[in-house]
PDB file of C-alpha atoms in Angstrom:
ATOM      1  CA  UNK F   1      22.117  37.083  24.070  1.00 66.00           C
ATOM      2  CA  UNK F   2      22.350  35.241  20.762  1.00 76.00           C
ATOM      3  CA  UNK F   3      20.767  36.446  17.180  1.00 90.00           C
ATOM      4  CA  UNK F   4      18.364  35.517  15.292  1.00 93.00           C
ATOM      5  CA  UNK F   5      17.807  37.339  11.928  1.00 94.00           C
ATOM      6  CA  UNK F   6      15.379  37.552   9.585  1.00 95.00           C
ATOM      7  CA  UNK F   7      15.202  38.822   5.692  1.00 96.00           C
ATOM      8  CA  UNK F   8      13.566  40.777   4.860  1.00 96.00           C
ATOM      9  CA  UNK F   9      11.644  42.736   7.659  1.00 94.00           C
ATOM     10  CA  UNK F  10       9.081  43.526   4.925  1.00 95.00           C
ATOM     11  CA  UNK F  11       8.083  42.373   1.447  1.00 96.00           C
ATOM     12  CA  UNK F  12       5.496  43.530  -1.259  1.00 96.00           C
ATOM     13  CA  UNK F  13       4.546  41.137  -4.204  1.00 95.00           C
ATOM     14  CA  UNK F  14       2.474  40.148  -6.540  1.00 96.00           C
ATOM     15  CA  UNK F  15      -0.602  37.566  -6.294  1.00 96.00           C
ATOM     16  CA  UNK F  16       1.049  33.995  -8.396  1.00 96.00           C
ATOM     17  CA  UNK F  17       4.838  35.395  -7.249  1.00 96.00           C
ATOM     18  CA  UNK F  18       6.638  33.178  -4.914  1.00 97.00           C
ATOM     19  CA  UNK F  19       8.958  34.343  -1.862  1.00 97.00           C
ATOM     20  CA  UNK F  20      11.934  33.754  -0.123  1.00 97.00           C
ATOM     21  CA  UNK F  21      12.160  34.658   3.335  1.00 97.00           C
ATOM     22  CA  UNK F  22      15.333  33.783   5.358  1.00 97.00           C
ATOM     23  CA  UNK F  23      15.878  33.267   8.936  1.00 96.00           C
ATOM     24  CA  UNK F  24      19.489  32.558  10.098  1.00 95.00           C
ATOM     25  CA  UNK F  25      21.652  32.523  13.251  1.00 94.00           C
ATOM     26  CA  UNK F  26      24.211  34.920  13.115  1.00 94.00           C
ATOM     27  CA  UNK F  27      26.191  33.860  16.546  1.00 92.00           C
ATOM     28  CA  UNK F  28      25.545  29.995  17.177  1.00 92.00           C
ATOM     29  CA  UNK F  29      24.986  26.903  14.847  1.00 92.00           C
ATOM     30  CA  UNK F  30      20.450  25.724  15.114  1.00 90.00           C
ATOM     31  CA  UNK F  31      19.898  22.434  15.062  1.00 82.00           C
ATOM     32  CA  UNK F  32      16.183  23.178  14.749  1.00 89.00           C
ATOM     33  CA  UNK F  33      14.427  25.830  13.600  1.00 93.00           C
ATOM     34  CA  UNK F  34      10.738  26.830  13.951  1.00 94.00           C
ATOM     35  CA  UNK F  35       8.378  28.745  11.352  1.00 96.00           C
ATOM     36  CA  UNK F  36       5.497  30.592  13.226  1.00 95.00           C
ATOM     37  CA  UNK F  37       2.705  32.814  11.183  1.00 96.00           C
ATOM     38  CA  UNK F  38       0.952  35.665  12.956  1.00 92.00           C
ATOM     39  CA  UNK F  39      -1.824  37.053  11.588  1.00 88.00           C
ATOM     40  CA  UNK F  40      -2.855  40.671  12.723  1.00 84.00           C
ATOM     41  CA  UNK F  41      -3.770  40.779  17.261  1.00 81.00           C
ATOM     42  CA  UNK F  42      -3.822  36.579  17.168  1.00 87.00           C
ATOM     43  CA  UNK F  43      -0.863  34.759  19.353  1.00 90.00           C
ATOM     44  CA  UNK F  44       1.483  32.794  17.194  1.00 91.00           C
ATOM     45  CA  UNK F  45       0.633  29.711  15.772  1.00 92.00           C
ATOM     46  CA  UNK F  46       3.430  27.371  14.768  1.00 92.00           C
ATOM     47  CA  UNK F  47       3.743  26.551  10.530  1.00 95.00           C
ATOM     48  CA  UNK F  48       6.358  23.559  10.529  1.00 94.00           C
ATOM     49  CA  UNK F  49      10.137  22.609  12.756  1.00 92.00           C
ATOM     50  CA  UNK F  50      12.884  22.344  10.231  1.00 89.00           C
ATOM     51  CA  UNK F  51      16.140  21.009  11.485  1.00 86.00           C
ATOM     52  CA  UNK F  52      18.755  20.638   9.400  1.00 83.00           C
ATOM     53  CA  UNK F  53      19.792  18.759   6.465  1.00 82.00           C
ATOM     54  CA  UNK F  54      16.103  16.578   6.956  1.00 84.00           C
ATOM     55  CA  UNK F  55      12.849  17.534   5.464  1.00 88.00           C
ATOM     56  CA  UNK F  56      11.020  19.951   7.957  1.00 91.00           C
ATOM     57  CA  UNK F  57       7.559  19.127  10.215  1.00 92.00           C
ATOM     58  CA  UNK F  58       4.110  20.198   9.239  1.00 94.00           C
ATOM     59  CA  UNK F  59       1.503  20.986  11.419  1.00 92.00           C
ATOM     60  CA  UNK F  60      -0.975  20.035  10.270  1.00 92.00           C
ATOM     61  CA  UNK F  61      -3.812  21.806   7.999  1.00 94.00           C
ATOM     62  CA  UNK F  62      -0.025  24.319   6.853  1.00 95.00           C
ATOM     63  CA  UNK F  63       0.320  23.542   2.916  1.00 94.00           C
ATOM     64  CA  UNK F  64       3.685  21.625   2.233  1.00 94.00           C
ATOM     65  CA  UNK F  65       3.961  22.949  -1.183  1.00 95.00           C
ATOM     66  CA  UNK F  66       2.617  26.527  -0.275  1.00 96.00           C
ATOM     67  CA  UNK F  67       5.049  26.575   2.162  1.00 97.00           C
ATOM     68  CA  UNK F  68       8.872  25.550   1.451  1.00 96.00           C
ATOM     69  CA  UNK F  69      11.067  24.831   4.522  1.00 94.00           C
ATOM     70  CA  UNK F  70      14.434  24.656   3.455  1.00 91.00           C
ATOM     71  CA  UNK F  71      17.423  24.328   5.858  1.00 89.00           C
ATOM     72  CA  UNK F  72      20.701  22.957   4.261  1.00 83.00           C
ATOM     73  CA  UNK F  73      23.003  24.523   6.744  1.00 89.00           C
ATOM     74  CA  UNK F  74      23.477  25.274  10.552  1.00 90.00           C
ATOM     75  CA  UNK F  75      23.024  28.900  10.751  1.00 93.00           C
ATOM     76  CA  UNK F  76      19.747  29.223   7.826  1.00 94.00           C
ATOM     77  CA  UNK F  77      16.371  27.953   7.475  1.00 94.00           C
ATOM     78  CA  UNK F  78      14.257  30.014   4.381  1.00 95.00           C
ATOM     79  CA  UNK F  79      11.263  29.557   4.805  1.00 97.00           C
ATOM     80  CA  UNK F  80       8.884  30.086   0.403  1.00 97.00           C
ATOM     81  CA  UNK F  81       6.258  31.071   0.335  1.00 97.00           C
ATOM     82  CA  UNK F  82       4.820  29.807  -3.491  1.00 97.00           C
ATOM     83  CA  UNK F  83       2.028  31.121  -5.931  1.00 96.00           C
ATOM     84  CA  UNK F  84       1.491  34.031  -3.295  1.00 96.00           C
ATOM     85  CA  UNK F  85      -1.992  35.202  -2.822  1.00 96.00           C
ATOM     86  CA  UNK F  86      -3.303  37.687  -0.582  1.00 96.00           C
ATOM     87  CA  UNK F  87      -4.792  35.793   1.830  1.00 95.00           C
ATOM     88  CA  UNK F  88      -1.027  34.594   3.124  1.00 96.00           C
ATOM     89  CA  UNK F  89      -0.519  37.655   3.944  1.00 96.00           C
ATOM     90  CA  UNK F  90       0.889  37.592   6.990  1.00 95.00           C
ATOM     91  CA  UNK F  91       3.924  37.671   9.777  1.00 95.00           C
ATOM     92  CA  UNK F  92       6.198  35.133   9.345  1.00 96.00           C
ATOM     93  CA  UNK F  93       8.396  34.666  12.529  1.00 95.00           C
ATOM     94  CA  UNK F  94      11.553  32.132  12.453  1.00 95.00           C
ATOM     95  CA  UNK F  95      13.050  31.188  16.434  1.00 93.00           C
ATOM     96  CA  UNK F  96      15.983  29.037  16.150  1.00 92.00           C
ATOM     97  CA  UNK F  97      17.060  26.558  18.842  1.00 88.00           C
ATOM     98  CA  UNK F  98      20.391  26.636  20.857  1.00 86.00           C
ATOM     99  CA  UNK F  99      19.867  23.683  22.832  1.00 80.00           C
ATOM    100  CA  UNK F 100      16.646  22.367  24.981  1.00 75.00           C
ATOM    101  CA  UNK F 101      14.868  25.944  26.524  1.00 75.00           C
ATOM    102  CA  UNK F 102      16.980  28.268  24.782  1.00 82.00           C
ATOM    103  CA  UNK F 103      15.025  29.765  21.774  1.00 86.00           C
ATOM    104  CA  UNK F 104      15.710  32.557  20.042  1.00 90.00           C
ATOM    105  CA  UNK F 105      13.808  34.218  18.128  1.00 92.00           C
ATOM    106  CA  UNK F 106      13.958  37.041  14.949  1.00 93.00           C
ATOM    107  CA  UNK F 107      12.316  39.985  13.960  1.00 92.00           C
ATOM    108  CA  UNK F 108       9.703  38.644  11.966  1.00 93.00           C
ATOM    109  CA  UNK F 109       8.361  38.945   8.190  1.00 95.00           C
ATOM    110  CA  UNK F 110       5.561  41.146   7.660  1.00 95.00           C
ATOM    111  CA  UNK F 111       4.377  40.204   3.978  1.00 96.00           C
ATOM    112  CA  UNK F 112       1.548  41.823   2.195  1.00 96.00           C
ATOM    113  CA  UNK F 113       0.380  39.973  -1.576  1.00 96.00           C
ATOM    114  CA  UNK F 114      -1.979  42.410  -3.617  1.00 95.00           C
TER     115      UNK F 114
ATOM    116  CA  UNK A   1      -4.742  18.737  24.363  1.00 71.00           C
ATOM    117  CA  UNK A   2      -1.305  20.548  25.971  1.00 81.00           C
ATOM    118  CA  UNK A   3      -2.867  24.745  25.398  1.00 89.00           C
ATOM    119  CA  UNK A   4      -1.575  27.528  26.907  1.00 94.00           C
ATOM    120  CA  UNK A   5      -4.195  30.643  28.160  1.00 95.00           C
ATOM    121  CA  UNK A   6      -4.254  33.948  28.531  1.00 97.00           C
ATOM    122  CA  UNK A   7      -7.451  34.407  30.569  1.00 96.00           C
ATOM    123  CA  UNK A   8      -7.062  38.607  29.732  1.00 96.00           C
ATOM    124  CA  UNK A   9      -6.843  39.118  25.931  1.00 95.00           C
ATOM    125  CA  UNK A  10      -6.357  43.480  27.262  1.00 95.00           C
ATOM    126  CA  UNK A  11      -5.491  45.087  29.707  1.00 97.00           C
ATOM    127  CA  UNK A  12      -5.581  48.681  30.834  1.00 97.00           C
ATOM    128  CA  UNK A  13      -2.960  49.684  33.389  1.00 97.00           C
ATOM    129  CA  UNK A  14      -1.539  53.377  34.776  1.00 97.00           C
ATOM    130  CA  UNK A  15       1.847  54.272  34.878  1.00 97.00           C
ATOM    131  CA  UNK A  16       3.445  53.859  37.885  1.00 97.00           C
ATOM    132  CA  UNK A  17       0.744  50.678  38.815  1.00 97.00           C
ATOM    133  CA  UNK A  18       1.453  47.720  39.355  1.00 97.00           C
ATOM    134  CA  UNK A  19       0.705  44.554  36.502  1.00 98.00           C
ATOM    135  CA  UNK A  20      -0.161  41.339  36.689  1.00 98.00           C
ATOM    136  CA  UNK A  21      -0.965  39.028  33.454  1.00 98.00           C
ATOM    137  CA  UNK A  22      -2.213  35.737  33.545  1.00 98.00           C
ATOM    138  CA  UNK A  23      -1.624  32.306  32.333  1.00 97.00           C
ATOM    139  CA  UNK A  24      -2.452  28.632  32.286  1.00 96.00           C
ATOM    140  CA  UNK A  25      -1.549  26.027  31.399  1.00 94.00           C
ATOM    141  CA  UNK A  26      -2.838  22.387  29.696  1.00 90.00           C
ATOM    142  CA  UNK A  27      -0.123  19.678  30.120  1.00 83.00           C
ATOM    143  CA  UNK A  28       0.991  16.448  31.417  1.00 78.00           C
ATOM    144  CA  UNK A  29       3.550  16.999  33.457  1.00 81.00           C
ATOM    145  CA  UNK A  30       5.152  20.464  34.035  1.00 81.00           C
ATOM    146  CA  UNK A  31       6.218  21.978  30.595  1.00 87.00           C
ATOM    147  CA  UNK A  32       8.971  24.547  30.453  1.00 91.00           C
ATOM    148  CA  UNK A  33       7.789  27.995  31.010  1.00 94.00           C
ATOM    149  CA  UNK A  34       8.413  30.995  28.740  1.00 94.00           C
ATOM    150  CA  UNK A  35       6.699  34.689  28.900  1.00 97.00           C
ATOM    151  CA  UNK A  36       7.535  36.708  25.928  1.00 95.00           C
ATOM    152  CA  UNK A  37       7.504  40.711  24.923  1.00 96.00           C
ATOM    153  CA  UNK A  38       6.339  41.443  21.798  1.00 93.00           C
ATOM    154  CA  UNK A  39       6.395  45.388  19.961  1.00 89.00           C
ATOM    155  CA  UNK A  40       4.592  45.832  17.177  1.00 84.00           C
ATOM    156  CA  UNK A  41       6.029  45.104  14.265  1.00 81.00           C
ATOM    157  CA  UNK A  42       8.439  43.113  15.631  1.00 83.00           C
ATOM    158  CA  UNK A  43       9.990  39.884  16.529  1.00 85.00           C
ATOM    159  CA  UNK A  44       9.381  38.651  20.487  1.00 90.00           C
ATOM    160  CA  UNK A  45      11.707  39.402  23.649  1.00 91.00           C
ATOM    161  CA  UNK A  46      12.321  37.117  26.154  1.00 91.00           C
ATOM    162  CA  UNK A  47      11.301  38.148  29.598  1.00 95.00           C
ATOM    163  CA  UNK A  48      12.275  34.937  31.736  1.00 95.00           C
ATOM    164  CA  UNK A  49      11.234  31.080  32.033  1.00 93.00           C
ATOM    165  CA  UNK A  50      10.842  28.322  34.369  1.00 93.00           C
ATOM    166  CA  UNK A  51      12.067  25.367  34.136  1.00 89.00           C
ATOM    167  CA  UNK A  52      12.052  23.499  37.611  1.00 88.00           C
ATOM    168  CA  UNK A  53      14.003  25.097  41.474  1.00 90.00           C
ATOM    169  CA  UNK A  54      12.910  28.372  42.478  1.00 92.00           C
ATOM    170  CA  UNK A  55       9.240  29.156  41.231  1.00 94.00           C
ATOM    171  CA  UNK A  56       9.443  32.561  41.825  1.00 97.00           C
ATOM    172  CA  UNK A  57      12.028  33.882  38.232  1.00 97.00           C
ATOM    173  CA  UNK A  58      13.219  37.168  38.243  1.00 97.00           C
ATOM    174  CA  UNK A  59      13.614  38.400  34.295  1.00 96.00           C
ATOM    175  CA  UNK A  60      14.158  41.365  32.581  1.00 95.00           C
ATOM    176  CA  UNK A  61      12.853  45.180  32.859  1.00 95.00           C
ATOM    177  CA  UNK A  62      12.171  44.342  36.593  1.00 97.00           C
ATOM    178  CA  UNK A  63       9.513  41.550  36.052  1.00 98.00           C
ATOM    179  CA  UNK A  64       8.997  38.678  37.688  1.00 98.00           C
ATOM    180  CA  UNK A  65       7.167  34.714  37.421  1.00 98.00           C
ATOM    181  CA  UNK A  66       6.128  32.994  39.634  1.00 97.00           C
ATOM    182  CA  UNK A  67       5.311  29.484  39.014  1.00 96.00           C
ATOM    183  CA  UNK A  68       1.789  27.739  40.532  1.00 95.00           C
ATOM    184  CA  UNK A  69       1.498  23.885  39.986  1.00 93.00           C
ATOM    185  CA  UNK A  70      -1.289  23.709  42.268  1.00 93.00           C
ATOM    186  CA  UNK A  71      -3.033  26.166  40.126  1.00 94.00           C
ATOM    187  CA  UNK A  72      -0.991  24.824  36.690  1.00 94.00           C
ATOM    188  CA  UNK A  73      -1.064  28.642  36.494  1.00 96.00           C
ATOM    189  CA  UNK A  74       2.540  30.894  35.797  1.00 97.00           C
ATOM    190  CA  UNK A  75       1.264  35.008  36.508  1.00 98.00           C
ATOM    191  CA  UNK A  76       3.919  37.700  35.094  1.00 98.00           C
ATOM    192  CA  UNK A  77       4.285  40.537  37.375  1.00 98.00           C
ATOM    193  CA  UNK A  78       5.550  44.253  37.302  1.00 98.00           C
ATOM    194  CA  UNK A  79       5.203  45.833  40.259  1.00 97.00           C
ATOM    195  CA  UNK A  80       5.239  49.904  38.662  1.00 97.00           C
ATOM    196  CA  UNK A  81       4.843  49.730  34.825  1.00 97.00           C
ATOM    197  CA  UNK A  82       6.739  51.908  32.918  1.00 96.00           C
ATOM    198  CA  UNK A  83       4.903  53.518  29.994  1.00 95.00           C
ATOM    199  CA  UNK A  84       6.782  51.596  27.675  1.00 94.00           C
ATOM    200  CA  UNK A  85       5.479  48.566  29.407  1.00 96.00           C
ATOM    201  CA  UNK A  86       2.878  48.891  26.485  1.00 96.00           C
ATOM    202  CA  UNK A  87       3.313  45.615  24.893  1.00 96.00           C
ATOM    203  CA  UNK A  88       1.654  42.409  23.664  1.00 96.00           C
ATOM    204  CA  UNK A  89       2.540  39.777  25.983  1.00 97.00           C
ATOM    205  CA  UNK A  90       2.911  36.251  25.786  1.00 96.00           C
ATOM    206  CA  UNK A  91       3.282  33.158  27.670  1.00 96.00           C
ATOM    207  CA  UNK A  92       4.849  29.757  26.741  1.00 94.00           C
ATOM    208  CA  UNK A  93       5.320  26.275  26.839  1.00 92.00           C
ATOM    209  CA  UNK A  94       7.118  23.239  26.199  1.00 85.00           C
ATOM    210  CA  UNK A  95       7.737  19.561  27.337  1.00 76.00           C
ATOM    211  CA  UNK A  96      11.111  18.798  28.005  1.00 63.00           C
ATOM    212  CA  UNK A  97      11.347  17.388  23.883  1.00 63.00           C
ATOM    213  CA  UNK A  98      11.096  19.356  20.887  1.00 61.00           C
ATOM    214  CA  UNK A  99      11.571  22.808  21.583  1.00 69.00           C
ATOM    215  CA  UNK A 100       8.336  22.989  20.292  1.00 79.00           C
ATOM    216  CA  UNK A 101       6.818  26.153  22.264  1.00 86.00           C
ATOM    217  CA  UNK A 102       2.911  26.668  22.966  1.00 89.00           C
ATOM    218  CA  UNK A 103       1.716  30.084  22.903  1.00 93.00           C
ATOM    219  CA  UNK A 104      -0.927  31.611  24.904  1.00 95.00           C
ATOM    220  CA  UNK A 105      -3.118  33.488  22.919  1.00 94.00           C
ATOM    221  CA  UNK A 106      -1.285  36.920  24.004  1.00 95.00           C
ATOM    222  CA  UNK A 107      -2.611  39.705  26.819  1.00 97.00           C
ATOM    223  CA  UNK A 108      -1.952  43.448  25.194  1.00 96.00           C
ATOM    224  CA  UNK A 109      -1.134  46.474  27.282  1.00 97.00           C
ATOM    225  CA  UNK A 110      -2.273  49.689  27.726  1.00 97.00           C
ATOM    226  CA  UNK A 111      -0.824  51.980  29.507  1.00 97.00           C
ATOM    227  CA  UNK A 112      -2.676  55.318  30.685  1.00 95.00           C
ATOM    228  CA  UNK A 113       0.304  57.715  31.667  1.00 90.00           C
TER     229      UNK A 113
END
């Protein structure tokens, strides 16, 4: 199956710093990538849809200036958590679309903000 | 509003026993349906999906799911669970356009020896 890689898999940072998480489709081109957030023992909540070469589409309630998404190429999307605070601590998961109904998920990135 | 519901938050089953996880959806038309499994601290692995056709879908790891339009359900089953099946299971759906998945709340499966 197709492979989607996320990096880093875990990160600890100080409050007020920014953290960048990368999502790469390793063996296919993904015109669309998705970013999800998952709180402990909860489901995945879609944060935004990232389209290559255009601005991301954010879900209601997601702060665009807090969670910056860039999809600069067909194999890479990045999520930057700006001025991170403890409440931003979470598990962030990306998925990449290879076509209709073909979605592949990354391994997730655990962010802990101290 | 479009939604996916998993009525059971957690299920405990004995190893070797059968397992059924429930999933109901609320969409204007039949969406594409998926079941994913997530081990602790890891990403999601696709077990199976339904787009159209045969309503009984076979997946990986011995799982199957049955789509029932009349009940708006897509329940996941496994005849005999293994200890390695302990995980969180998510049902998900999206409409034809957009690939935008909506997830159910998840069902945590515990397997007793």
